PDB file of C-alpha atoms in Angstrom:
ATOM      1  CA  UNK A   1     135.460 -34.984  61.127  1.00  0.00           C
ATOM      2  CA  UNK A   2     136.679 -36.418  57.861  1.00  0.00           C
ATOM      3  CA  UNK A   3     135.020 -35.793  54.454  1.00  0.00           C
ATOM      4  CA  UNK A   4     133.335 -39.185  54.377  1.00  0.00           C
ATOM      5  CA  UNK A   5     131.597 -38.613  57.743  1.00  0.00           C
ATOM      6  CA  UNK A   6     130.567 -35.049  56.712  1.00  0.00           C
ATOM      7  CA  UNK A   7     128.951 -36.391  53.543  1.00  0.00           C
ATOM      8  CA  UNK A   8     127.145 -39.087  55.400  1.00  0.00           C
ATOM      9  CA  UNK A   9     125.615 -36.575  57.875  1.00  0.00           C
ATOM     10  CA  UNK A  10     124.076 -34.257  55.181  1.00  0.00           C
ATOM     11  CA  UNK A  11     121.853 -36.155  52.742  1.00  0.00           C
ATOM     12  CA  UNK A  12     120.304 -33.364  50.674  1.00  0.00           C
ATOM     13  CA  UNK A  13     118.949 -29.858  50.830  1.00  0.00           C
ATOM     14  CA  UNK A  14     115.204 -29.587  50.943  1.00  0.00           C
ATOM     15  CA  UNK A  15     113.657 -27.142  48.479  1.00  0.00           C
ATOM     16  CA  UNK A  16     109.945 -26.228  48.973  1.00  0.00           C
ATOM     17  CA  UNK A  17     107.729 -23.229  49.453  1.00  0.00           C
ATOM     18  CA  UNK A  18     108.155 -23.494  53.219  1.00  0.00           C
ATOM     19  CA  UNK A  19     111.924 -23.528  52.939  1.00  0.00           C
ATOM     20  CA  UNK A  20     111.899 -20.559  50.619  1.00  0.00           C
ATOM     21  CA  UNK A  21     109.945 -18.636  53.303  1.00  0.00           C
ATOM     22  CA  UNK A  22     112.376 -19.718  55.958  1.00  0.00           C
ATOM     23  CA  UNK A  23     115.244 -18.711  53.751  1.00  0.00           C
ATOM     24  CA  UNK A  24     114.168 -15.065  54.073  1.00  0.00           C
ATOM     25  CA  UNK A  25     115.206 -15.210  57.719  1.00  0.00           C
ATOM     26  CA  UNK A  26     118.718 -16.618  56.846  1.00  0.00           C
ATOM     27  CA  UNK A  27     117.738 -20.247  57.498  1.00  0.00           C
ATOM     28  CA  UNK A  28     118.217 -23.374  55.371  1.00  0.00           C
ATOM     29  CA  UNK A  29     116.777 -26.833  55.625  1.00  0.00           C
ATOM     30  CA  UNK A  30     118.646 -30.095  54.970  1.00  0.00           C
ATOM     31  CA  UNK A  31     117.771 -33.755  55.164  1.00  0.00           C
ATOM     32  CA  UNK A  32     120.223 -35.389  57.564  1.00  0.00           C
ATOM     33  CA  UNK A  33     121.113 -38.977  58.695  1.00  0.00           C
ATOM     34  CA  UNK A  34     118.744 -40.390  61.317  1.00  0.00           C
ATOM     35  CA  UNK A  35     121.639 -40.820  63.788  1.00  0.00           C
ATOM     36  CA  UNK A  36     123.030 -37.297  63.228  1.00  0.00           C
ATOM     37  CA  UNK A  37     123.204 -34.943  66.230  1.00  0.00           C
ATOM     38  CA  UNK A  38     122.977 -31.132  66.269  1.00  0.00           C
ATOM     39  CA  UNK A  39     126.727 -30.970  66.803  1.00  0.00           C
ATOM     40  CA  UNK A  40     127.423 -33.239  63.843  1.00  0.00           C
ATOM     41  CA  UNK A  41     125.211 -31.160  61.567  1.00  0.00           C
ATOM     42  CA  UNK A  42     126.790 -27.891  62.758  1.00  0.00           C
ATOM     43  CA  UNK A  43     130.284 -29.133  62.152  1.00  0.00           C
ATOM     44  CA  UNK A  44     129.361 -30.533  58.714  1.00  0.00           C
ATOM     45  CA  UNK A  45     127.715 -27.273  57.526  1.00  0.00           C
ATOM     46  CA  UNK A  46     130.654 -25.150  58.779  1.00  0.00           C
ATOM     47  CA  UNK A  47     133.226 -27.293  57.189  1.00  0.00           C
ATOM     48  CA  UNK A  48     131.545 -27.966  53.858  1.00  0.00           C
ATOM     49  CA  UNK A  49     130.181 -24.479  53.160  1.00  0.00           C
ATOM     50  CA  UNK A  50     132.710 -22.382  55.194  1.00  0.00           C
ATOM     51  CA  UNK A  51     130.021 -20.427  57.037  1.00  0.00           C
ATOM     52  CA  UNK A  52     129.255 -19.676  60.702  1.00  0.00           C
ATOM     53  CA  UNK A  53     126.168 -21.475  62.067  1.00  0.00           C
ATOM     54  CA  UNK A  54     124.327 -19.844  64.910  1.00  0.00           C
ATOM     55  CA  UNK A  55     121.710 -22.503  65.573  1.00  0.00           C
ATOM     56  CA  UNK A  56     120.526 -25.950  64.590  1.00  0.00           C
ATOM     57  CA  UNK A  57     117.022 -27.325  65.136  1.00  0.00           C
ATOM     58  CA  UNK A  58     116.477 -31.058  64.350  1.00  0.00           C
ATOM     59  CA  UNK A  59     113.027 -32.512  63.527  1.00  0.00           C
ATOM     60  CA  UNK A  60     111.983 -36.119  63.067  1.00  0.00           C
ATOM     61  CA  UNK A  61     109.277 -36.354  60.298  1.00  0.00           C
ATOM     62  CA  UNK A  62     107.198 -39.520  60.495  1.00  0.00           C
ATOM     63  CA  UNK A  63     106.309 -41.381  57.301  1.00  0.00           C
ATOM     64  CA  UNK A  64     102.704 -41.234  56.067  1.00  0.00           C
ATOM     65  CA  UNK A  65     100.406 -44.229  55.953  1.00  0.00           C
ATOM     66  CA  UNK A  66      99.267 -44.835  52.374  1.00  0.00           C
ATOM     67  CA  UNK A  67      97.538 -47.528  50.460  1.00  0.00           C
ATOM     68  CA  UNK A  68      98.707 -48.973  47.119  1.00  0.00           C
ATOM     69  CA  UNK A  69      96.256 -51.081  45.194  1.00  0.00           C
ATOM     70  CA  UNK A  70      94.158 -51.668  48.289  1.00  0.00           C
ATOM     71  CA  UNK A  71      97.125 -52.800  50.421  1.00  0.00           C
ATOM     72  CA  UNK A  72      98.133 -50.604  53.335  1.00  0.00           C
ATOM     73  CA  UNK A  73     101.731 -49.355  53.352  1.00  0.00           C
ATOM     74  CA  UNK A  74     103.899 -46.771  55.046  1.00  0.00           C
ATOM     75  CA  UNK A  75     106.381 -44.285  53.549  1.00  0.00           C
ATOM     76  CA  UNK A  76     109.737 -43.879  55.092  1.00  0.00           C
ATOM     77  CA  UNK A  77     110.297 -41.176  57.705  1.00  0.00           C
ATOM     78  CA  UNK A  78     113.199 -38.716  57.690  1.00  0.00           C
ATOM     79  CA  UNK A  79     115.138 -36.398  59.841  1.00  0.00           C
ATOM     80  CA  UNK A  80     115.592 -32.822  58.822  1.00  0.00           C
ATOM     81  CA  UNK A  81     117.657 -29.962  60.207  1.00  0.00           C
ATOM     82  CA  UNK A  82     116.845 -26.273  60.200  1.00  0.00           C
ATOM     83  CA  UNK A  83     120.194 -24.310  60.156  1.00  0.00           C
ATOM     84  CA  UNK A  84     120.284 -20.577  61.007  1.00  0.00           C
ATOM     85  CA  UNK A  85     123.475 -18.797  59.723  1.00  0.00           C
ATOM     86  CA  UNK A  86     125.211 -15.736  61.126  1.00  0.00           C
ATOM     87  CA  UNK A  87     124.141 -12.364  59.656  1.00  0.00           C
ATOM     88  CA  UNK A  88     125.573 -11.691  56.225  1.00  0.00           C
ATOM     89  CA  UNK A  89     126.346 -15.312  55.373  1.00  0.00           C
ATOM     90  CA  UNK A  90     124.587 -17.398  52.781  1.00  0.00           C
ATOM     91  CA  UNK A  91     124.681 -20.898  51.126  1.00  0.00           C
ATOM     92  CA  UNK A  92     124.161 -21.171  47.431  1.00  0.00           C
ATOM     93  CA  UNK A  93     121.527 -23.967  47.189  1.00  0.00           C
ATOM     94  CA  UNK A  94     121.329 -23.837  43.409  1.00  0.00           C
ATOM     95  CA  UNK A  95     125.012 -24.327  42.679  1.00  0.00           C
ATOM     96  CA  UNK A  96     125.867 -26.613  39.777  1.00  0.00           C
ATOM     97  CA  UNK A  97     128.286 -29.477  40.441  1.00  0.00           C
TER      98      UNK A  97
END
């Protein structure tokens, strides 16, 4: 995979209370491209962060139905990936660019 494809697979890390709890078990959560497969995500993580990935679980999150000024609308859905790393390896999520 070239760098352009890698950067298109991974959109952003997700930071929340739930991901902090999951992080205690050496797991990380990323928003990924809707067409990304588990193999694509694994290759992107291993090449970008130079870590060993043990498992990848991918979840499609449906967008919520909301109303805005009495008009119904729908938020966009997303695809997220739960990445479990090998023991002793970490990813610095708060690194400064």
